[in-house]
GROMACS .gro file of C-alpha atoms in nm:
model
  252
    1MET     CA    1   0.000  -0.002  -0.007
    2PRO     CA    2   0.149   0.337  -0.099
    3ALA     CA    3   0.247   0.580   0.168
    4PRO     CA    4  -0.009   0.890   0.221
    5LYS     CA    5   0.133   1.188   0.031
    6PRO     CA    6   0.244   1.470   0.293
    7LEU     CA    7   0.020   1.765   0.328
    8PHE     CA    8   0.129   2.052   0.123
    9GLN     CA    9   0.207   2.254   0.425
   10ASP     CA   10   0.465   1.989   0.552
   11LEU     CA   11   0.648   2.042   0.211
   12LEU     CA   12   0.707   2.444   0.305
   13GLU     CA   13   1.028   2.515   0.471
   14LEU     CA   14   1.030   2.903   0.585
   15ARG     CA   15   1.375   3.035   0.697
   16ASP     CA   16   1.477   3.289   0.930
   17ASP     CA   17   1.844   3.290   0.856
   18THR     CA   18   1.798   3.459   0.520
   19ALA     CA   19   1.729   3.821   0.377
   20LYS     CA   20   1.438   3.712   0.200
   21PRO     CA   21   1.119   3.821   0.389
   22LEU     CA   22   0.871   3.514   0.499
   23TYR     CA   23   0.615   3.618   0.271
   24GLN     CA   24   0.814   3.637  -0.025
   25GLN     CA   25   0.981   3.281   0.057
   26LEU     CA   26   0.596   3.157   0.111
   27GLU     CA   27   0.493   3.295  -0.223
   28ASP     CA   28   0.793   3.134  -0.399
   29GLN     CA   29   0.720   2.795  -0.235
   30LEU     CA   30   0.354   2.791  -0.324
   31THR     CA   31   0.427   2.915  -0.673
   32ARG     CA   32   0.670   2.629  -0.713
   33LEU     CA   33   0.393   2.340  -0.569
   34ILE     CA   34   0.139   2.507  -0.801
   35ASP     CA   35   0.395   2.487  -1.115
   36ASP     CA   36   0.497   2.142  -1.038
   37GLY     CA   37   0.113   2.010  -1.015
   38THR     CA   38   0.178   1.927  -0.623
   39LEU     CA   39  -0.150   2.173  -0.571
   40PRO     CA   40  -0.317   2.134  -0.910
   41PRO     CA   41  -0.609   2.393  -1.040
   42GLY     CA   42  -0.917   2.359  -0.804
   43THR     CA   43  -0.713   2.302  -0.460
   44THR     CA   44  -0.869   2.497  -0.148
   45LEU     CA   45  -0.595   2.634   0.030
   46PRO     CA   46  -0.638   2.686   0.419
   47ALA     CA   47  -0.782   3.012   0.568
   48GLU     CA   48  -0.505   3.261   0.623
   49ARG     CA   49  -0.519   3.224   0.990
   50GLN     CA   50  -0.512   2.839   0.986
   51LEU     CA   51  -0.211   2.821   0.778
   52ALA     CA   52  -0.047   3.108   0.993
   53GLU     CA   53  -0.099   2.874   1.282
   54ARG     CA   54   0.049   2.566   1.128
   55LEU     CA   55   0.395   2.741   1.006
   56SER     CA   56   0.383   2.950   1.311
   57ILE     CA   57   0.395   3.281   1.121
   58SER     CA   58   0.169   3.582   1.138
   59ARG     CA   59  -0.170   3.615   0.974
   60THR     CA   60  -0.013   3.913   0.790
   61THR     CA   61   0.248   3.692   0.644
   62VAL     CA   62   0.033   3.460   0.453
   63GLN     CA   63  -0.219   3.756   0.356
   64ARG     CA   64   0.079   3.924   0.169
   65SER     CA   65   0.177   3.577  -0.013
   66TYR     CA   66  -0.186   3.489  -0.109
   67ASN     CA   67  -0.235   3.881  -0.219
   68ALA     CA   68   0.061   3.808  -0.447
   69LEU     CA   69  -0.039   3.508  -0.578
   70ARG     CA   70  -0.400   3.632  -0.654
   71GLU     CA   71  -0.246   3.929  -0.851
   72ARG     CA   72  -0.073   3.676  -1.056
   73LYS     CA   73  -0.387   3.507  -1.131
   74LEU     CA   74  -0.210   3.171  -0.951
   75LEU     CA   75  -0.523   3.197  -0.677
   76SER     CA   76  -0.876   3.318  -0.675
   77ALA     CA   77  -1.070   3.439  -0.373
   78GLN     CA   78  -1.409   3.196  -0.355
   79GLY     CA   79  -1.557   3.356  -0.056
   80ARG     CA   80  -1.618   3.096   0.220
   81LEU     CA   81  -1.423   2.831   0.011
   82GLY     CA   82  -1.119   3.043   0.050
   83SER     CA   83  -0.841   3.048  -0.198
   84VAL     CA   84  -0.863   2.823  -0.475
   85VAL     CA   85  -0.563   2.744  -0.694
   86GLN     CA   86  -0.610   2.851  -1.064
   87GLY     CA   87  -0.258   2.704  -1.161
   88PRO     CA   88  -0.049   2.890  -1.386
   89GLY     CA   89  -0.162   3.021  -1.729
   90PRO     CA   90  -0.038   2.890  -2.063
   91ARG     CA   91   0.317   2.900  -2.084
   92LEU     CA   92   0.500   2.928  -2.414
   93HIS     CA   93   0.744   2.656  -2.452
   94SER     CA   94   0.977   2.834  -2.760
   95GLY     CA   95   1.264   2.611  -2.921
   96MET     CA   96   1.608   2.701  -2.966
   97ASP     CA   97   1.709   2.475  -3.268
   98ARG     CA   98   1.734   2.756  -3.508
   99LEU     CA   99   1.744   3.124  -3.575
  100LYS     CA  100   1.428   3.294  -3.616
  101GLY     CA  101   1.275   3.624  -3.528
  102PHE     CA  102   0.968   3.709  -3.288
  103THR     CA  103   0.722   3.700  -3.566
  104GLU     CA  104   0.823   3.343  -3.680
  105GLU     CA  105   0.814   3.206  -3.334
  106MET     CA  106   0.480   3.318  -3.247
  107ARG     CA  107   0.316   3.186  -3.549
  108GLU     CA  108   0.507   2.839  -3.486
  109LEU     CA  109   0.317   2.895  -3.130
  110GLY     CA  110  -0.010   2.950  -3.247
  111ARG     CA  111  -0.021   3.315  -3.172
  112VAL     CA  112  -0.100   3.612  -3.358
  113PRO     CA  113   0.220   3.847  -3.364
  114SER     CA  114   0.207   4.239  -3.336
  115SER     CA  115   0.439   4.512  -3.235
  116GLN     CA  116   0.423   4.857  -3.115
  117ILE     CA  117   0.728   5.086  -3.204
  118LEU     CA  118   0.805   5.312  -2.916
  119GLU     CA  119   1.123   5.445  -3.058
  120ARG     CA  120   1.304   5.462  -3.373
  121GLU     CA  121   1.582   5.670  -3.472
  122VAL     CA  122   1.932   5.696  -3.663
  123VAL     CA  123   2.185   5.705  -3.395
  124ASN     CA  124   2.585   5.721  -3.323
  125ASP     CA  125   2.672   5.527  -3.032
  126ARG     CA  126   3.020   5.409  -2.926
  127SER     CA  127   2.936   5.143  -2.702
  128ILE     CA  128   2.678   4.996  -2.935
  129ALA     CA  129   2.954   5.044  -3.257
  130SER     CA  130   3.212   4.865  -3.054
  131ILE     CA  131   2.982   4.538  -3.034
  132PHE     CA  132   2.944   4.583  -3.411
  133GLY     CA  133   3.346   4.598  -3.421
  134ARG     CA  134   3.282   4.926  -3.597
  135SER     CA  135   3.388   5.319  -3.558
  136SER     CA  136   3.185   5.523  -3.332
  137HIS     CA  137   3.091   5.710  -3.617
  138ILE     CA  138   2.881   5.451  -3.801
  139ASP     CA  139   2.514   5.491  -3.830
  140LEU     CA  140   2.293   5.238  -3.662
  141LEU     CA  141   1.903   5.242  -3.675
  142LYS     CA  142   1.793   5.187  -3.317
  143LEU     CA  143   1.464   5.028  -3.293
  144VAL     CA  144   1.263   4.995  -2.965
  145ARG     CA  145   0.932   4.765  -2.984
  146VAL     CA  146   0.702   4.598  -2.747
  147ARG     CA  147   0.647   4.259  -2.916
  148SER     CA  148   0.298   4.074  -2.831
  149GLY     CA  149   0.124   3.765  -2.901
  150ASP     CA  150  -0.245   3.754  -2.952
  151GLY     CA  151  -0.248   4.092  -2.783
  152VAL     CA  152  -0.060   4.029  -2.458
  153PRO     CA  153   0.283   4.206  -2.429
  154MET     CA  154   0.548   3.953  -2.453
  155SER     CA  155   0.879   4.118  -2.461
  156ARG     CA  156   1.049   4.465  -2.467
  157GLU     CA  157   1.315   4.458  -2.709
  158ILE     CA  158   1.604   4.694  -2.814
  159ALA     CA  159   1.766   4.623  -3.120
  160TRP     CA  160   2.024   4.804  -3.318
  161TYR     CA  161   2.115   4.737  -3.683
  162ASN     CA  162   2.412   4.852  -3.898
  163LEU     CA  163   2.296   5.061  -4.147
  164GLU     CA  164   2.662   5.077  -4.311
  165ARG     CA  165   2.556   4.719  -4.438
  166ALA     CA  166   2.177   4.748  -4.459
  167PRO     CA  167   2.103   5.134  -4.533
  168GLY     CA  168   1.749   5.032  -4.680
  169LEU     CA  169   1.647   4.919  -4.331
  170ALA     CA  170   1.608   5.335  -4.275
  171GLN     CA  171   1.296   5.406  -4.476
  172SER     CA  172   1.169   5.049  -4.454
  173ASP     CA  173   0.832   4.966  -4.286
  174LEU     CA  174   0.939   4.765  -3.983
  175SER     CA  175   0.583   4.723  -3.806
  176GLY     CA  176   0.625   4.356  -3.910
  177SER     CA  177   0.941   4.113  -3.922
  178VAL     CA  178   1.257   4.320  -3.983
  179TYR     CA  179   1.453   3.928  -4.042
  180ALA     CA  180   1.204   3.909  -4.344
  181LYS     CA  181   1.297   4.288  -4.453
  182LEU     CA  182   1.660   4.216  -4.459
  183ALA     CA  183   1.586   3.896  -4.652
  184GLU     CA  184   1.389   4.122  -4.870
  185LEU     CA  185   1.705   4.362  -4.933
  186GLY     CA  186   1.941   4.043  -5.003
  187LEU     CA  187   2.076   4.015  -4.628
  188PRO     CA  188   1.904   3.713  -4.487
  189LEU     CA  189   2.073   3.648  -4.126
  190ILE     CA  190   2.234   3.310  -4.117
  191ARG     CA  191   2.345   3.252  -3.754
  192CYS     CA  192   2.340   3.426  -3.414
  193GLU     CA  193   2.522   3.427  -3.069
  194GLN     CA  194   2.275   3.431  -2.794
  195THR     CA  195   2.274   3.440  -2.428
  196ILE     CA  196   2.003   3.437  -2.190
  197GLU     CA  197   1.996   3.541  -1.820
  198ALA     CA  198   1.774   3.652  -1.523
  199ALA     CA  199   1.684   4.029  -1.540
  200ALA     CA  200   1.423   4.230  -1.322
  201PRO     CA  201   1.179   4.452  -1.526
  202THR     CA  202   1.234   4.843  -1.489
  203PRO     CA  203   0.907   5.027  -1.364
  204GLU     CA  204   0.851   5.101  -1.724
  205GLU     CA  205   0.852   4.739  -1.836
  206CYS     CA  206   0.650   4.657  -1.510
  207ALA     CA  207   0.393   4.906  -1.644
  208ILE     CA  208   0.429   4.729  -2.033
  209PHE     CA  209   0.379   4.397  -1.871
  210GLY     CA  210   0.122   4.500  -1.652
  211PHE     CA  211   0.323   4.390  -1.325
  212LYS     CA  212   0.224   4.544  -0.989
  213ARG     CA  213   0.550   4.460  -0.856
  214PRO     CA  214   0.876   4.320  -1.049
  215PHE     CA  215   0.854   3.989  -1.158
  216PRO     CA  216   1.182   3.776  -1.273
  217CYS     CA  217   1.223   3.799  -1.640
  218LEU     CA  218   1.456   3.655  -1.913
  219LEU     CA  219   1.724   3.904  -2.075
  220ILE     CA  220   1.799   3.764  -2.415
  221LYS     CA  221   2.126   3.933  -2.587
  222ARG     CA  222   2.177   3.848  -2.953
  223ARG     CA  223   2.428   3.913  -3.216
  224SER     CA  224   2.328   3.799  -3.563
  225TYR     CA  225   2.506   3.774  -3.842
  226GLY     CA  226   2.474   3.759  -4.257
  227ALA     CA  227   2.595   3.512  -4.497
  228ASP     CA  228   2.951   3.688  -4.511
  229GLY     CA  229   2.999   3.671  -4.138
  230ASP     CA  230   2.951   4.065  -4.094
  231MET     CA  231   2.732   4.146  -3.785
  232LEU     CA  232   2.402   4.308  -3.888
  233GLU     CA  233   2.184   4.316  -3.558
  234TYR     CA  234   2.231   4.354  -3.203
  235VAL     CA  235   1.945   4.312  -2.965
  236GLU     CA  236   1.863   4.292  -2.615
  237GLY     CA  237   1.503   4.163  -2.521
  238LEU     CA  238   1.347   4.128  -2.184
  239PHE     CA  239   1.081   3.858  -2.218
  240ARG     CA  240   0.831   3.804  -1.913
  241GLY     CA  241   0.908   3.535  -1.706
  242ASP     CA  242   0.556   3.420  -1.598
  243THR     CA  243   0.463   3.316  -1.973
  244TYR     CA  244   0.802   3.227  -2.141
  245ILE     CA  245   1.006   2.924  -2.132
  246TYR     CA  246   1.302   2.855  -2.348
  247ARG     CA  247   1.329   2.474  -2.482
  248LEU     CA  248   1.672   2.338  -2.551
  249SER     CA  249   1.744   1.985  -2.703
  250LEU     CA  250   2.095   1.844  -2.689
  251GLN     CA  251   2.238   1.537  -2.836
  252VAL     CA  252   2.569   1.384  -2.742
   0.00000   0.00000   0.00000
């Protein structure tokens, strides 16, 4: 006969020897239990006072954690039923098997892509020019966009393009795929070098994503090259961490 599963509160371990506040520890651990299915959608959590007593913490601590989870749509208040697990929303599992732009990526995932251009200008930027391996006087097209899938903002992207190699971009319609436009200009991107790291959104990015407080995001930095090996694009994109997962397949 299989051993009974432990009560979920027995899986919680709050520590007082760390700088992270107790309410954030509780929120993080409840999020993990929801994400991994230990607390499936429809599960009713104990009342705030009841859980506080079981964990020997204040009711205010539990209340702050529950409120944060409600803001993130992981819990819903159900009157006398208490707080009920909603479960994580659908998350995008993007593959990293080949170079593709946001527009193509969204279409592959069954989403309707769209972009809002926040800033577009020709600039001279010494630090960015050095990334391209060019002089500080080179003209670069700076493009700041909010990229959305099905109308939901997914990323805020800052991109620079080498106008010395792709002067046609300066006057092109870039409301859609820049990668497709580069291909039209005879400059298709062939390969890229990409890094992914954790980052906190700025207040401006929180407003774009609808976060009431900063939520961990993915910062993707990419250098993209044409067929001749010349660098055409440098981009820094912040992707929201509550809906985006990158999937990587490795072979030995």
